[in-house]
Tab-separated table of C-alpha atoms and ligand atoms in Angstrom:
chain	number	residue	atom	x	y	z
A	1	GLN	CA	-6.607	-14.189	37.291
A	2	LEU	CA	-3.905	-11.780	36.167
A	3	GLN	CA	-1.508	-10.136	38.523
A	4	ILE	CA	-2.216	-6.451	38.323
A	5	ASP	CA	1.353	-5.766	37.194
A	6	ASP	CA	1.466	-8.506	34.558
A	7	ILE	CA	1.428	-6.051	31.700
A	8	GLY	CA	3.063	-8.549	29.307
A	9	THR	CA	0.201	-11.014	29.554
A	10	LEU	CA	-2.374	-8.264	29.160
A	11	VAL	CA	-0.639	-6.785	26.130
A	12	CYS	CA	-0.303	-10.225	24.582
A	13	ALA	CA	-4.007	-10.935	25.112
A	14	VAL	CA	-4.960	-7.620	23.528
A	15	SER	CA	-2.641	-8.281	20.575
A	16	ILE	CA	-4.329	-11.615	19.913
A	17	ALA	CA	-7.793	-10.125	20.336
A	18	ARG	CA	-7.137	-7.276	17.934
A	19	ARG	CA	-5.912	-9.463	15.093
A	20	THR	CA	-9.228	-11.137	14.465
A	21	LYS	CA	-12.254	-8.901	14.088
A	22	PHE	CA	-15.783	-9.390	15.447
A	23	ASP	CA	-18.627	-9.087	12.934
A	24	HIS	CA	-19.524	-5.601	14.151
A	25	GLU	CA	-15.893	-4.522	13.731
A	26	ILE	CA	-15.886	-5.873	10.179
A	27	GLU	CA	-18.945	-3.759	9.409
A	28	MET	CA	-17.210	-0.615	10.683
A	29	LEU	CA	-14.047	-1.426	8.732
A	30	ARG	CA	-16.167	-2.078	5.655
A	31	LYS	CA	-17.723	1.377	6.055
A	32	ALA	CA	-14.307	2.989	6.550
A	33	SER	CA	-13.048	1.306	3.370
A	34	ILE	CA	-16.106	2.428	1.392
A	35	VAL	CA	-16.008	6.029	2.599
A	36	SER	CA	-12.252	6.228	1.955
A	37	SER	CA	-12.741	4.750	-1.541
A	38	LYS	CA	-15.531	7.179	-2.445
A	39	ALA	CA	-13.572	10.191	-1.194
A	40	LEU	CA	-10.551	9.092	-3.232
A	41	ILE	CA	-12.721	8.943	-6.377
A	42	GLU	CA	-13.642	12.591	-5.668
A	43	VAL	CA	-9.932	13.445	-5.436
A	44	MET	CA	-9.289	11.900	-8.859
A	45	ASN	CA	-12.202	13.915	-10.193
A	46	PHE	CA	-10.823	17.115	-8.695
A	47	CYS	CA	-7.239	16.648	-9.905
A	48	LYS	CA	-5.896	18.742	-12.769
A	49	PRO	CA	-2.501	20.004	-13.926
A	50	ASP	CA	-0.825	22.548	-11.648
A	51	ILE	CA	-3.031	21.792	-8.664
A	52	PRO	CA	-1.162	22.005	-5.330
A	53	GLU	CA	-0.811	18.651	-3.577
A	54	SER	CA	-2.334	20.292	-0.494
A	55	HIS	CA	-5.559	20.938	-2.438
A	56	LEU	CA	-5.835	17.234	-3.214
A	57	GLU	CA	-5.259	16.516	0.475
A	58	ALA	CA	-7.998	19.012	1.381
A	59	ALA	CA	-10.426	17.532	-1.163
A	60	PHE	CA	-10.012	14.096	0.404
A	61	LEU	CA	-10.871	15.294	3.917
A	62	PHE	CA	-13.712	17.518	2.668
A	63	HIS	CA	-15.424	14.804	0.640
A	64	GLY	CA	-14.596	12.101	3.167
A	65	THR	CA	-16.269	14.118	5.916
A	66	LEU	CA	-19.340	14.781	3.754
A	67	LEU	CA	-19.523	11.043	3.111
A	68	GLY	CA	-19.598	10.255	6.831
A	69	GLY	CA	-15.936	9.796	7.720
A	70	LYS	CA	-14.681	11.232	10.994
A	71	GLY	CA	-11.130	12.473	10.600
A	72	LEU	CA	-8.104	10.970	8.920
A	73	SER	CA	-6.886	7.541	9.967
A	74	PHE	CA	-3.321	8.732	9.139
A	75	PRO	CA	-1.782	11.809	7.500
A	76	THR	CA	-2.614	11.844	3.790
A	77	ILE	CA	0.163	11.225	1.290
A	78	ALA	CA	-0.573	13.387	-1.778
A	79	ALA	CA	2.684	12.848	-3.618
A	80	ALA	CA	3.111	14.068	-7.180
A	81	GLY	CA	6.003	13.020	-9.406
A	82	HIS	CA	9.251	12.401	-7.552
A	83	ASN	CA	7.607	12.857	-4.153
A	84	GLY	CA	5.905	9.474	-4.541
A	85	ALA	CA	9.257	7.753	-4.245
A	86	HIS	CA	9.656	9.077	-0.665
A	87	LEU	CA	7.603	6.592	1.296
A	88	HIS	CA	6.369	8.780	4.113
A	89	TYR	CA	5.951	12.021	2.212
A	90	THR	CA	3.123	13.870	3.937
A	91	GLU	CA	4.321	17.464	3.512
A	92	ASN	CA	2.142	17.815	0.390
A	93	ARG	CA	3.768	21.168	-0.357
A	94	ASP	CA	4.496	20.848	-4.102
A	95	VAL	CA	2.448	21.333	-7.204
A	96	ALA	CA	1.223	18.399	-9.316
A	97	HIS	CA	2.476	18.963	-12.852
A	98	ASP	CA	1.100	17.887	-16.203
A	99	GLY	CA	2.725	14.581	-17.178
A	100	ASP	CA	3.357	13.436	-13.601
A	101	MET	CA	1.412	10.869	-11.634
A	102	VAL	CA	0.078	11.366	-8.113
A	103	LEU	CA	0.512	8.623	-5.546
A	104	PHE	CA	-2.380	9.205	-3.163
A	105	ASP	CA	-2.441	7.133	0.047
A	106	CYS	CA	-5.311	8.005	2.331
A	107	GLY	CA	-7.858	6.825	4.859
A	108	LEU	CA	-10.696	7.991	7.052
A	109	TYR	CA	-12.026	6.767	10.335
A	110	VAL	CA	-15.579	5.538	10.587
A	111	ASP	CA	-16.674	4.753	14.149
A	112	HIS	CA	-12.980	4.720	15.157
A	113	TYR	CA	-12.044	2.080	12.556
A	114	ALA	CA	-9.505	2.943	9.870
A	115	GLY	CA	-9.610	2.918	6.084
A	116	ASP	CA	-6.318	2.712	4.136
A	117	ILE	CA	-6.247	2.901	0.360
A	118	THR	CA	-3.760	3.992	-2.295
A	119	ARG	CA	-4.314	4.812	-5.922
A	120	THR	CA	-1.814	6.259	-8.383
A	121	PHE	CA	-3.231	8.361	-11.199
A	122	PRO	CA	-2.011	10.755	-13.891
A	123	VAL	CA	-2.311	14.451	-13.029
A	124	ASN	CA	-3.680	15.249	-16.492
A	125	GLY	CA	-6.107	12.312	-16.520
A	126	LYS	CA	-4.260	10.273	-19.183
A	127	PHE	CA	-1.554	7.695	-18.503
A	128	SER	CA	1.396	7.945	-20.892
A	129	GLU	CA	2.461	4.724	-22.645
A	130	VAL	CA	5.389	4.178	-20.303
A	131	GLN	CA	3.258	4.901	-17.228
A	132	LYS	CA	0.694	2.370	-18.492
A	133	LEU	CA	3.381	-0.242	-19.054
A	134	VAL	CA	4.637	-0.143	-15.473
A	135	TYR	CA	1.215	0.512	-13.936
A	136	ASN	CA	-0.388	-2.475	-15.670
A	137	ALA	CA	2.478	-4.746	-14.654
A	138	LEU	CA	2.079	-3.712	-11.010
A	139	LEU	CA	-1.706	-3.987	-11.170
A	140	ALA	CA	-1.450	-7.539	-12.556
A	141	ALA	CA	0.842	-8.373	-9.624
A	142	GLN	CA	-1.600	-6.794	-7.153
A	143	TYR	CA	-4.483	-8.901	-8.509
A	144	GLU	CA	-2.368	-12.045	-8.158
A	145	LEU	CA	-1.288	-11.133	-4.629
A	146	ILE	CA	-4.907	-10.546	-3.598
A	147	GLU	CA	-5.830	-13.960	-5.037
A	148	LEU	CA	-3.369	-15.563	-2.605
A	149	VAL	CA	-5.160	-14.149	0.438
A	150	LYS	CA	-6.870	-16.972	2.301
A	151	PRO	CA	-6.712	-18.695	5.665
A	152	GLY	CA	-3.446	-20.576	6.165
A	153	ILE	CA	-1.127	-18.346	4.167
A	154	THR	CA	1.370	-16.189	6.068
A	155	LEU	CA	2.338	-12.571	5.544
A	156	TYR	CA	5.904	-13.862	5.023
A	157	GLN	CA	4.738	-15.936	2.058
A	158	LEU	CA	2.929	-12.915	0.633
A	159	ASP	CA	6.121	-10.867	1.000
A	160	GLU	CA	8.106	-13.508	-0.881
A	161	GLN	CA	5.588	-13.317	-3.691
A	162	LEU	CA	5.661	-9.511	-3.666
A	163	PHE	CA	9.418	-9.391	-4.238
A	164	ALA	CA	9.239	-12.128	-6.894
A	165	HIS	CA	6.673	-10.011	-8.755
A	166	ILE	CA	8.762	-6.833	-8.443
A	167	PHE	CA	11.800	-8.678	-9.790
A	168	ASN	CA	9.774	-9.929	-12.767
A	169	ILE	CA	8.430	-6.459	-13.479
A	170	LEU	CA	12.011	-5.132	-13.536
A	171	LYS	CA	12.738	-7.779	-16.185
A	172	GLN	CA	9.628	-6.896	-18.196
A	173	ILE	CA	10.541	-3.213	-18.305
A	174	GLY	CA	14.206	-3.730	-19.132
A	175	VAL	CA	15.819	-2.671	-15.850
A	176	ILE	CA	17.448	-6.093	-15.429
A	177	ASP	CA	18.198	-8.913	-17.815
A	178	GLN	CA	15.611	-11.675	-18.368
A	179	SER	CA	18.092	-14.357	-17.329
A	180	LEU	CA	19.142	-12.812	-14.012
A	181	PRO	CA	18.479	-15.069	-10.986
A	182	PHE	CA	16.275	-13.609	-8.252
A	183	SER	CA	17.927	-11.068	-5.942
A	184	GLN	CA	16.042	-9.882	-2.885
A	185	GLU	CA	18.365	-6.877	-2.642
A	186	ILE	CA	17.580	-5.734	-6.161
A	187	ALA	CA	13.833	-6.214	-5.666
A	188	ALA	CA	13.944	-4.326	-2.352
A	189	LEU	CA	15.804	-1.394	-3.948
A	190	PHE	CA	12.665	-0.822	-6.042
A	191	CYS	CA	10.171	-1.751	-3.321
A	192	PRO	CA	11.498	-0.868	0.133
A	193	HIS	CA	8.422	-1.976	2.085
A	194	SER	CA	6.425	-5.095	2.732
A	195	ILE	CA	3.137	-6.177	1.227
A	196	SER	CA	0.791	-5.880	4.139
A	197	HIS	CA	-0.238	-4.959	7.651
A	198	HIS	CA	-3.312	-5.567	9.768
A	199	ILE	CA	-5.928	-2.792	9.813
A	200	GLY	CA	-8.292	-2.067	12.703
A	201	VAL	CA	-8.691	0.751	15.208
A	202	SER	CA	-5.172	1.702	14.150
A	203	VAL	CA	-4.230	1.848	10.513
A	204	HIS	CA	-1.245	-0.359	11.320
A	205	ASP	CA	-3.167	-2.449	13.775
A	206	TRP	CA	-1.515	-3.993	16.749
A	207	SER	CA	-1.259	-7.737	16.219
A	208	TYR	CA	2.076	-8.901	17.547
A	209	TYR	CA	3.661	-9.354	20.944
A	210	ASN	CA	7.114	-10.704	21.551
A	211	GLY	CA	7.584	-10.218	25.301
A	212	LYS	CA	7.112	-12.306	28.432
A	213	THR	CA	3.588	-13.574	28.910
A	214	LEU	CA	1.659	-16.275	30.758
A	215	ILE	CA	-0.294	-17.025	27.594
A	216	LYS	CA	0.965	-19.936	25.530
A	217	TYR	CA	1.775	-17.939	22.449
A	218	ASN	CA	3.885	-18.225	19.351
A	219	PRO	CA	4.560	-14.702	18.029
A	220	LEU	CA	4.768	-16.102	14.497
A	221	GLU	CA	1.023	-16.805	14.686
A	222	ALA	CA	0.545	-13.071	14.173
A	223	PHE	CA	1.611	-13.547	10.562
A	224	LEU	CA	-0.696	-16.459	9.789
A	225	LEU	CA	-3.943	-15.384	8.139
A	226	GLU	CA	-7.238	-16.522	9.612
A	227	PRO	CA	-10.846	-15.680	8.798
A	228	ASN	CA	-11.992	-12.235	9.970
A	229	MET	CA	-8.584	-10.632	9.777
A	230	ILE	CA	-8.367	-7.436	7.720
A	231	ILE	CA	-5.115	-6.607	6.002
A	232	SER	CA	-3.789	-4.302	3.331
A	233	ILE	CA	-2.380	-5.581	0.032
A	234	GLU	CA	-0.111	-2.812	-1.199
A	235	PRO	CA	2.580	-3.582	-3.746
A	236	GLY	CA	4.568	-0.582	-4.917
A	237	ILE	CA	7.373	0.123	-7.338
A	238	TYR	CA	9.610	3.150	-6.862
A	239	PHE	CA	12.334	4.705	-8.980
A	240	ASN	CA	13.921	6.871	-6.345
A	241	LYS	CA	16.554	9.023	-8.016
A	242	ILE	CA	18.610	9.548	-4.882
A	243	SER	CA	18.767	5.911	-3.882
A	244	LEU	CA	19.432	4.837	-7.481
A	245	GLN	CA	22.323	7.270	-7.812
A	246	ARG	CA	23.675	6.150	-4.451
A	247	SER	CA	23.463	2.473	-5.408
A	248	ARG	CA	25.068	2.835	-8.795
A	249	GLU	CA	28.588	2.003	-7.658
A	250	ASP	CA	27.554	-0.758	-5.271
A	251	PRO	CA	28.796	-4.163	-6.557
A	252	LYS	CA	25.650	-5.948	-5.385
A	253	PHE	CA	23.671	-3.860	-7.848
A	254	LYS	CA	26.041	-4.333	-10.782
A	255	ASP	CA	23.352	-6.122	-12.851
A	256	ILE	CA	20.946	-3.171	-12.816
A	257	ASN	CA	20.632	-1.027	-15.934
A	258	PHE	CA	20.773	2.256	-14.019
A	259	ASP	CA	20.361	4.438	-17.103
A	260	LYS	CA	17.051	2.731	-17.786
A	261	ALA	CA	15.983	2.872	-14.132
A	262	LEU	CA	16.775	6.595	-13.981
A	263	GLU	CA	14.658	7.186	-17.095
A	264	TYR	CA	11.740	5.634	-15.203
A	265	SER	CA	12.423	7.938	-12.273
A	266	ASP	CA	11.520	10.851	-14.545
A	267	THR	CA	8.565	9.293	-16.352
A	268	VAL	CA	6.997	6.962	-13.792
A	269	CYS	CA	8.660	7.722	-10.418
A	270	ALA	CA	6.391	5.776	-8.092
A	271	ILE	CA	3.305	3.596	-8.192
A	272	ARG	CA	1.529	1.959	-5.272
A	273	ILE	CA	-1.848	0.236	-5.439
A	274	GLU	CA	-3.373	-0.585	-2.077
A	275	ASP	CA	-6.622	-2.282	-1.104
A	276	ASP	CA	-8.096	-3.378	2.216
A	277	VAL	CA	-8.831	-7.090	2.194
A	278	LEU	CA	-10.976	-9.186	4.538
A	279	VAL	CA	-9.852	-12.780	5.011
A	280	THR	CA	-12.902	-15.039	4.734
A	281	LYS	CA	-13.325	-18.787	5.315
A	282	GLY	CA	-13.169	-19.434	1.592
A	283	GLY	CA	-10.595	-16.786	0.645
A	284	HIS	CA	-11.039	-13.041	0.754
A	285	GLU	CA	-13.201	-10.026	0.003
A	286	VAL	CA	-11.768	-6.701	-1.188
A	287	LEU	CA	-13.372	-3.986	0.935
A	288	THR	CA	-12.080	-1.106	-1.198
A	289	ALA	CA	-13.274	-2.672	-4.467
A	290	LEU	CA	-15.467	0.236	-5.420
A	291	CYS	CA	-12.472	2.480	-6.003
A	292	PRO	CA	-11.420	1.852	-9.623
A	293	LYS	CA	-7.857	0.854	-10.391
A	294	THR	CA	-7.584	-0.094	-14.067
A	295	THR	CA	-6.094	2.608	-16.285
A	296	ASP	CA	-9.316	2.768	-18.343
A	297	GLU	CA	-11.494	3.197	-15.254
A	298	ILE	CA	-9.227	5.871	-13.793
A	299	GLU	CA	-9.088	7.762	-17.096
A	300	ALA	CA	-12.891	7.586	-17.351
A	301	ILE	CA	-13.336	9.131	-13.883
A	302	MET	CA	-10.804	11.842	-14.610
A	303	ALA	CA	-12.378	12.701	-17.991
A	304	HIS	CA	-15.432	14.169	-16.217
B	401	LIG	N1	-0.732	4.600	4.785
B	401	LIG	C1	0.116	3.749	5.434
B	401	LIG	C2	0.169	2.453	4.806
B	401	LIG	O1	-0.312	2.279	3.712
B	401	LIG	O2	0.632	1.523	5.367
B	402	MN	MN1	-1.888	3.302	2.871
B	403	MN	MN1	-1.315	0.382	4.280
C-alpha cells in the first residue's frame, strides 16, 4: 500500500524489523559470536611481548577464517598501551610492549551476521596488581550490567547504570573522593561512549528512525529491550593522557585527582570488556560466553 516514493515509511518499517531477530537470525548471530570468541582466544594465545599490533590483527582474521568466519564485521582494534584510550584506533601500527595491556575489539561475519567482542589482556600474560585492581572493578560492573538485561529495560537506563559504575570505580581507585556526589561529566571523561548498541547484519545495527512515516511509531521504542533483540554490553574505562591533561584546568573537573589519573594512564591506560547479549523472555543469554574474561582465565590461556 506504500507510495513508491514514501521512503520514510519504508525505512521506518525496516528499522523496526531489524531490531528484533527471527530465530534463524539468532542462530547466525550465535555462530558469529562463537567464531569471534574462539578466534580471540587464539589471539590471546599468540600474544607475547614485542609483537606488532598488526600481527595480532592478522592472527584474528587467520584463525577466524579457519573457524568458519567470512571476513571482518568491522576493522579490528588491536590497541596496545596508550592506543587503547583512542576509541577508534584501527591503525594497529605499534608494537605491544611487556607490561602493557592490549585492548582487542574484533568481530567476524558468519552468514552475513556480525560478531562484536572485546577483551583486554596483558601483553606478557600476567596482569600487574594495579591492572588487576581496575580490571576486576570493571569486570564486576560488566557482570552487573549484563544482569540488568531483560525485556522492559531501556538502553537509557543501562547507560545511567554504566556511568554510575564508572563513577564508583573512580572512587574505589582513588581518582575521586568517596564522598563526591555523582557527576556525569566526570564519569564521561573516563568513559566517553555508551553501554550498548544493537547487533545484526551490521555491527551497529540499524534500529532507529526519526523521520516522517505513515507508521504509528515512537522512536524511543528503539531503546526499549524486547525478547530476540541482540545487543552489546561494553563498559570501558580509559585514562587518556591527552584528554586528562586538557581537562586539568577545567573547573568542572576540579574534584579529580589528576596526578593519580595520569599514573593510571601509564599503568592501565584502557580497559573495555564487551559481550554480545541476546534478550530472552526471562532475561538474557550471553552469546560470547565462551571467551574467558576473568584475570585467572585469561592468564591461564596466555600461559600456554
Ligand atoms: N567495535 C565497535 C563496537 O564495539 O561498538
Ligand atoms: Mn566492539
Ligand atoms: Mn560494540
